[in-house]
Coordinates of C-alpha atoms and ligand atoms in Angstrom, one line a residue:
M326 CA 71.1 -51.9 -80.5
V327 CA 74.3 -50.4 -78.6
I328 CA 73.1 -47.1 -77.0
A329 CA 76.5 -46.3 -75.2
V330 CA 80.3 -46.9 -75.2
D331 CA 82.4 -46.0 -72.7
R332 CA 86.1 -47.7 -72.2
G333 CA 85.5 -51.1 -73.2
R334 CA 82.2 -51.6 -72.2
W335 CA 78.9 -51.3 -74.4
T336 CA 75.7 -51.1 -73.0
C337 CA 72.8 -52.5 -75.0
V338 CA 69.1 -52.5 -75.0
P339 CA 67.0 -55.4 -76.1
D340 CA 64.8 -55.6 -78.7
T341 CA 62.5 -57.3 -76.5
D342 CA 62.5 -54.6 -73.8
Q343 CA 63.2 -51.4 -74.6
N344 CA 63.7 -50.7 -70.6
A345 CA 66.6 -53.1 -69.8
R346 CA 70.3 -52.5 -70.0
V347 CA 72.5 -55.4 -70.9
V348 CA 76.5 -54.3 -70.4
A349 CA 78.9 -56.1 -72.7
M350 CA 82.5 -56.9 -73.6
R351 CA 83.7 -57.6 -76.9
A352 CA 84.1 -61.4 -77.8
R353 CA 87.8 -61.9 -78.6
E354 CA 86.6 -63.5 -82.2
L355 CA 85.5 -60.2 -83.4
G356 CA 88.8 -58.7 -83.5
R357 CA 89.2 -54.8 -83.8
T358 CA 86.0 -54.5 -85.7
P359 CA 84.5 -51.2 -84.3
I360 CA 81.5 -51.5 -82.4
V361 CA 80.0 -48.0 -82.0
I362 CA 76.5 -46.5 -80.6
G363 CA 73.4 -47.8 -83.1
D364 CA 75.3 -51.2 -84.0
R365 CA 72.9 -54.0 -83.7
V366 CA 74.8 -57.1 -82.1
G367 CA 74.6 -60.1 -81.2
L368 CA 75.0 -61.3 -77.4
V369 CA 75.8 -64.0 -75.2
G370 CA 76.6 -64.9 -71.9
D371 CA 75.1 -63.3 -68.7
L372 CA 72.1 -61.2 -70.4
S373 CA 70.2 -60.7 -66.9
G374 CA 71.3 -57.0 -66.7
G375 CA 72.2 -57.0 -63.1
P376 CA 74.6 -54.8 -61.6
D377 CA 77.3 -57.2 -61.9
A378 CA 76.1 -58.9 -65.4
L379 CA 78.5 -59.1 -68.3
A380 CA 77.4 -60.1 -71.7
R381 CA 79.6 -60.7 -74.6
I382 CA 79.5 -59.2 -77.8
V383 CA 79.8 -62.2 -80.5
R384 CA 78.5 -60.3 -83.8
V385 CA 78.3 -57.0 -85.4
D386 CA 75.1 -56.9 -87.7
E387 CA 75.6 -55.1 -91.1
R388 CA 74.9 -51.3 -91.0
S389 CA 72.2 -49.3 -92.7
S390 CA 73.9 -46.0 -92.6
V391 CA 77.2 -44.7 -91.1
L392 CA 78.0 -41.2 -89.7
R393 CA 81.7 -40.5 -89.7
R394 CA 83.6 -38.1 -88.2
T395 CA 87.0 -36.9 -89.2
A396 CA 90.4 -37.3 -87.7
D397 CA 91.7 -34.5 -85.5
D398 CA 94.4 -33.6 -83.0
S399 CA 93.2 -35.9 -80.3
D400 CA 92.7 -39.1 -82.6
P401 CA 94.6 -39.4 -86.1
Y402 CA 91.7 -41.9 -87.5
E403 CA 88.4 -41.3 -89.3
R404 CA 85.9 -43.4 -87.1
I405 CA 82.2 -43.9 -87.4
V406 CA 80.4 -42.5 -84.6
V407 CA 76.8 -43.5 -84.8
A408 CA 75.7 -46.7 -86.8
N409 CA 72.0 -47.3 -88.5
A410 CA 70.7 -43.7 -87.4
E411 CA 67.9 -43.2 -90.1
Q412 CA 68.2 -39.3 -89.3
L413 CA 70.7 -36.7 -88.9
V414 CA 69.5 -33.5 -87.4
I415 CA 71.5 -30.9 -88.3
V416 CA 71.4 -28.0 -85.6
S417 CA 72.0 -24.6 -86.4
A418 CA 71.1 -21.4 -84.5
L419 CA 69.5 -18.9 -86.4
A420 CA 71.2 -16.1 -84.4
D421 CA 74.0 -16.2 -81.7
P422 CA 75.9 -18.0 -83.0
P423 CA 74.5 -16.7 -86.4
L424 CA 73.7 -19.5 -88.9
S425 CA 76.5 -21.3 -90.8
V426 CA 75.6 -22.3 -94.1
G427 CA 78.8 -23.9 -94.7
F428 CA 78.2 -26.2 -91.6
V429 CA 74.8 -26.9 -92.9
D430 CA 75.9 -28.1 -96.3
R431 CA 78.7 -30.2 -95.4
A432 CA 76.7 -32.1 -92.9
L433 CA 73.8 -32.4 -95.8
V434 CA 76.7 -34.1 -97.6
A435 CA 77.7 -36.3 -94.7
A436 CA 74.4 -37.4 -94.4
Y437 CA 73.2 -38.3 -98.2
A438 CA 76.5 -39.8 -98.7
G439 CA 76.2 -41.9 -95.1
G440 CA 72.7 -43.0 -96.2
L441 CA 70.7 -41.0 -93.2
R442 CA 67.8 -38.6 -94.3
P443 CA 68.8 -35.2 -93.0
V444 CA 66.6 -32.9 -91.0
L445 CA 67.2 -29.3 -90.4
C446 CA 66.6 -27.8 -87.0
L447 CA 67.0 -24.0 -86.8
T448 CA 67.1 -22.7 -83.3
K449 CA 66.6 -19.7 -81.0
A450 CA 63.8 -18.2 -83.3
D451 CA 63.0 -16.0 -80.4
L452 CA 66.1 -13.9 -81.3
V453 CA 65.1 -13.2 -84.9
T454 CA 62.1 -11.3 -86.4
D455 CA 62.0 -13.4 -89.8
H456 CA 63.5 -16.8 -90.9
D457 CA 61.8 -17.8 -94.3
D458 CA 64.3 -16.4 -96.5
V459 CA 67.1 -18.2 -94.6
T460 CA 65.3 -22.0 -95.3
A461 CA 64.6 -21.0 -98.9
A462 CA 68.3 -22.3 -99.7
W463 CA 67.4 -26.0 -98.4
T464 CA 63.4 -26.2 -99.1
E465 CA 64.2 -27.5 -102.8
L466 CA 65.9 -30.4 -101.3
D467 CA 62.9 -31.9 -99.5
L468 CA 64.2 -31.6 -96.4
P469 CA 62.4 -31.3 -93.1
V470 CA 63.0 -28.0 -91.5
V471 CA 61.7 -27.1 -88.4
V472 CA 62.3 -24.4 -86.3
T473 CA 62.3 -24.0 -82.3
R474 CA 62.8 -21.8 -79.8
H475 CA 63.6 -22.5 -76.2
D476 CA 60.4 -20.8 -74.4
E477 CA 57.8 -23.2 -76.3
P478 CA 58.1 -27.3 -76.5
P479 CA 59.7 -28.6 -79.7
D480 CA 56.6 -30.1 -80.9
A481 CA 57.1 -30.4 -84.3
L482 CA 60.9 -31.5 -84.0
R483 CA 59.5 -34.3 -81.5
E484 CA 57.0 -35.2 -84.3
V485 CA 59.9 -35.9 -87.0
L486 CA 62.1 -37.5 -84.6
G487 CA 59.1 -40.1 -83.1
G488 CA 59.8 -43.9 -83.3
R489 CA 63.2 -43.4 -85.0
L490 CA 67.1 -43.7 -84.3
S491 CA 68.3 -39.7 -84.9
A492 CA 71.5 -38.5 -84.7
L493 CA 72.1 -34.7 -83.5
I494 CA 74.8 -32.5 -84.7
G495 CA 75.7 -28.9 -84.5
H496 CA 78.2 -26.5 -83.2
S497 CA 78.9 -25.4 -79.8
G498 CA 76.2 -23.3 -78.2
V499 CA 73.4 -23.9 -80.9
G500 CA 71.1 -24.9 -78.3
K501 CA 71.8 -28.9 -78.6
S502 CA 71.5 -29.5 -75.1
T503 CA 68.2 -27.7 -74.6
L504 CA 66.7 -29.6 -77.1
V505 CA 67.6 -33.1 -75.7
N506 CA 66.6 -31.7 -72.3
A507 CA 63.3 -30.8 -73.8
L508 CA 62.7 -33.8 -75.6
V509 CA 64.2 -36.5 -72.9
P510 CA 62.7 -36.0 -69.5
D511 CA 65.5 -36.4 -66.9
A512 CA 67.9 -36.2 -69.7
E513 CA 70.9 -35.4 -67.4
R514 CA 69.9 -38.7 -65.2
A515 CA 69.6 -40.8 -68.1
V516 CA 73.0 -40.1 -69.2
G517 CA 74.3 -40.9 -65.6
R518 CA 72.4 -43.8 -65.6
V519 CA 73.8 -45.4 -68.6
S520 CA 77.4 -44.7 -67.8
G521 CA 76.9 -46.1 -64.3
V522 CA 76.8 -49.5 -65.4
G523 CA 79.8 -49.0 -67.5
K524 CA 83.6 -49.1 -66.4
G525 CA 84.1 -45.5 -66.1
R526 CA 82.5 -42.5 -66.0
H527 CA 80.7 -40.5 -68.9
T528 CA 82.5 -37.9 -70.6
S529 CA 81.0 -35.1 -72.1
S530 CA 82.8 -35.8 -75.6
S531 CA 81.2 -39.4 -75.7
A532 CA 77.8 -39.8 -77.4
V533 CA 75.1 -41.7 -76.0
A534 CA 71.9 -42.4 -77.4
L535 CA 68.6 -41.3 -75.6
P536 CA 65.4 -42.6 -75.0
L537 CA 62.6 -40.7 -76.4
V538 CA 59.2 -40.3 -74.6
D539 CA 57.2 -41.6 -77.9
G540 CA 59.6 -44.2 -78.7
G541 CA 62.9 -43.9 -80.7
W542 CA 66.6 -42.6 -79.8
I543 CA 68.1 -39.5 -80.1
V544 CA 72.1 -39.5 -80.0
D545 CA 73.8 -36.2 -79.1
T546 CA 77.3 -36.1 -80.7
P547 CA 79.0 -33.4 -78.7
G548 CA 82.8 -34.2 -79.8
I549 CA 81.8 -34.2 -83.5
R550 CA 83.5 -31.2 -84.9
S551 CA 83.7 -31.9 -88.7
F552 CA 82.4 -35.2 -91.1
G553 CA 84.7 -37.9 -92.3
L554 CA 84.2 -37.0 -96.1
A555 CA 87.4 -37.7 -97.6
H556 CA 86.5 -40.4 -99.5
V557 CA 82.9 -39.1 -100.5
T558 CA 82.5 -38.0 -104.2
T559 CA 80.0 -35.7 -105.6
T560 CA 78.4 -38.8 -107.3
D561 CA 77.7 -40.7 -103.7
V562 CA 75.8 -37.3 -103.0
V563 CA 73.5 -37.1 -106.3
T564 CA 72.6 -40.9 -106.1
A565 CA 71.2 -40.1 -102.6
F566 CA 68.3 -38.2 -104.6
A567 CA 65.8 -40.6 -106.4
D568 CA 64.8 -38.5 -109.2
L569 CA 68.6 -38.0 -110.1
S570 CA 70.4 -40.7 -109.6
E571 CA 69.7 -42.6 -112.7
A572 CA 70.7 -39.6 -115.0
V573 CA 74.3 -39.4 -113.6
A574 CA 74.7 -42.5 -115.4
D575 CA 75.3 -40.8 -118.6
C576 CA 77.7 -38.3 -117.5
P577 CA 81.0 -38.2 -119.0
R578 CA 83.7 -40.2 -117.0
G579 CA 84.9 -38.0 -113.9
C580 CA 81.8 -35.7 -114.2
G581 CA 81.6 -33.5 -110.8
H582 CA 77.8 -33.0 -111.7
L583 CA 78.5 -29.0 -110.9
G584 CA 78.0 -28.0 -114.7
P585 CA 79.3 -25.3 -116.9
P586 CA 82.1 -24.2 -116.9
A587 CA 83.7 -27.2 -114.5
D588 CA 81.1 -29.8 -115.9
P589 CA 79.7 -28.5 -119.2
E590 CA 78.4 -32.2 -120.2
C591 CA 76.7 -33.2 -117.1
A592 CA 73.7 -35.3 -117.7
L593 CA 71.7 -33.2 -115.1
D594 CA 71.8 -30.1 -117.1
Q595 CA 69.8 -32.0 -120.0
L596 CA 67.5 -33.3 -117.3
A597 CA 66.7 -29.6 -116.2
E598 CA 66.3 -28.6 -119.6
R599 CA 63.6 -31.5 -120.3
G600 CA 61.9 -30.1 -117.4
A601 CA 62.6 -33.2 -115.4
V602 CA 64.1 -31.5 -112.5
G603 CA 63.0 -27.7 -111.4
V604 CA 66.3 -25.6 -112.0
G605 CA 66.2 -24.1 -108.1
R606 CA 66.1 -27.7 -106.8
L607 CA 69.5 -28.0 -109.3
A608 CA 71.1 -24.9 -108.2
A609 CA 70.1 -25.9 -104.4
L610 CA 72.2 -29.2 -104.7
R611 CA 75.1 -27.8 -106.4
R612 CA 75.7 -25.6 -103.5
V613 CA 76.0 -28.6 -101.5
L614 CA 78.4 -30.3 -104.4
V615 CA 80.4 -27.0 -103.9
A616 CA 80.9 -27.4 -100.2
L617 CA 82.1 -30.8 -100.4
A618 CA 84.7 -29.5 -102.8
A619 CA 85.4 -26.6 -100.6
P620 CA 89.1 -27.3 -98.8
S621 CA 87.6 -25.7 -95.5
W622 CA 85.4 -26.5 -92.6
T623 CA 83.1 -24.0 -91.2
Ligands
GTP2187 N1 67.2 -17.1 -76.8 C1 67.7 -18.5 -77.1 N2 68.9 -18.8 -76.4 C2 68.5 -20.3 -76.6 C3 68.1 -20.9 -77.4 N3 68.3 -22.3 -77.0 C4 69.7 -22.6 -76.3 N4 69.8 -21.1 -75.9 C5 71.0 -20.7 -75.0 O1 71.9 -21.2 -75.7 C6 73.0 -21.3 -74.8 C7 73.8 -22.5 -75.5 O2 72.7 -23.7 -75.5 P1 73.1 -25.4 -75.3 O3 71.8 -26.0 -75.2 O4 74.1 -25.6 -74.0 O5 74.1 -25.4 -76.8 P2 75.0 -26.7 -77.4 O6 74.7 -26.9 -78.4 O7 74.4 -27.8 -76.3 O8 76.2 -26.1 -76.7 P3 77.3 -27.8 -76.9 O9 77.1 -28.4 -75.2 O10 78.5 -26.5 -76.2 O11 77.6 -28.2 -77.8 C8 72.6 -21.4 -73.5 O12 72.8 -20.6 -72.8 C9 71.2 -21.7 -73.6 O13 70.4 -21.0 -72.5 C10 67.1 -20.7 -77.7 O14 66.0 -21.1 -78.4 N5 66.9 -19.2 -77.5
MG2188 MG1 75.5 -29.3 -75.3
ZN2189 ZN1 77.3 -35.0 -114.1

């Protein structure tokens, strides 16, 4: 698995030894196929992992999930940032900066559309007296919600992350680095070590997968400000829900699944009338769908 990418050098971890590191370059026959963090690759050449050893990546396996970021001023292309992540940990502070509902909803869309399980992590609980009303908006979607504060170990989050590859996403200042430092002993050094084997120096804008104590990996994605949702449809999101995916096959063509007045014939409303889906759950889902339709990113 690829755990770091730095200027033409990919740092990989063999399945057989999670502590080993093999630095590789791209084989010419791969052409321009992107190779990103989380990709599972085939390597040939010098696999010894020594300081001057350089292997070649000759194959990139099919991806089980993709997290994309949008084009921005520094890069006009929408790109895959993390491949094969099982979870997207959406980090938002309860205060300072205030919780951004719009950000959480759009991150949820990115997770559902990309095939990742979303996990909501609300930080800085020490700054608020109560947070139950805040989480109510999302609990109907059955996603894990963990609440953290810097003066307590993030045990609940640790449990959710154990043994899996998870990507961490959130606005600047919400406490991502604080979490990573609590989860990964010596995280600063781990980042340095990963980059030490590459050509250049690690920059704060590049993502790196860091090993968790209980197994699994966490990817901090410092550069992402918004997700590549340009080609995502509301149907892509709805079909991520096992209990709803079949029903939307009965929707009229072009149904946005928002319900009346926009989509008066949506089959999800019939599902709700029959009691097959809770009204609260449907409302929660539709709020997320509206976030996908919203033009601005917050
Ligand atoms: N009160 C309080 N402050 C916290 C908590 N977690 C982090 N902070 C503070 O919030 C600030 C930002 O935390 P970081 O961990 O650097 O945030 P970040 O998400 O990594 O920010 P960027 O790297 O800019 O994206 C720091 O001053 C932290 O000390 C918390 O649980 N409670
Ligand atoms: Mg940080
Ligand atoms: Zn519909």
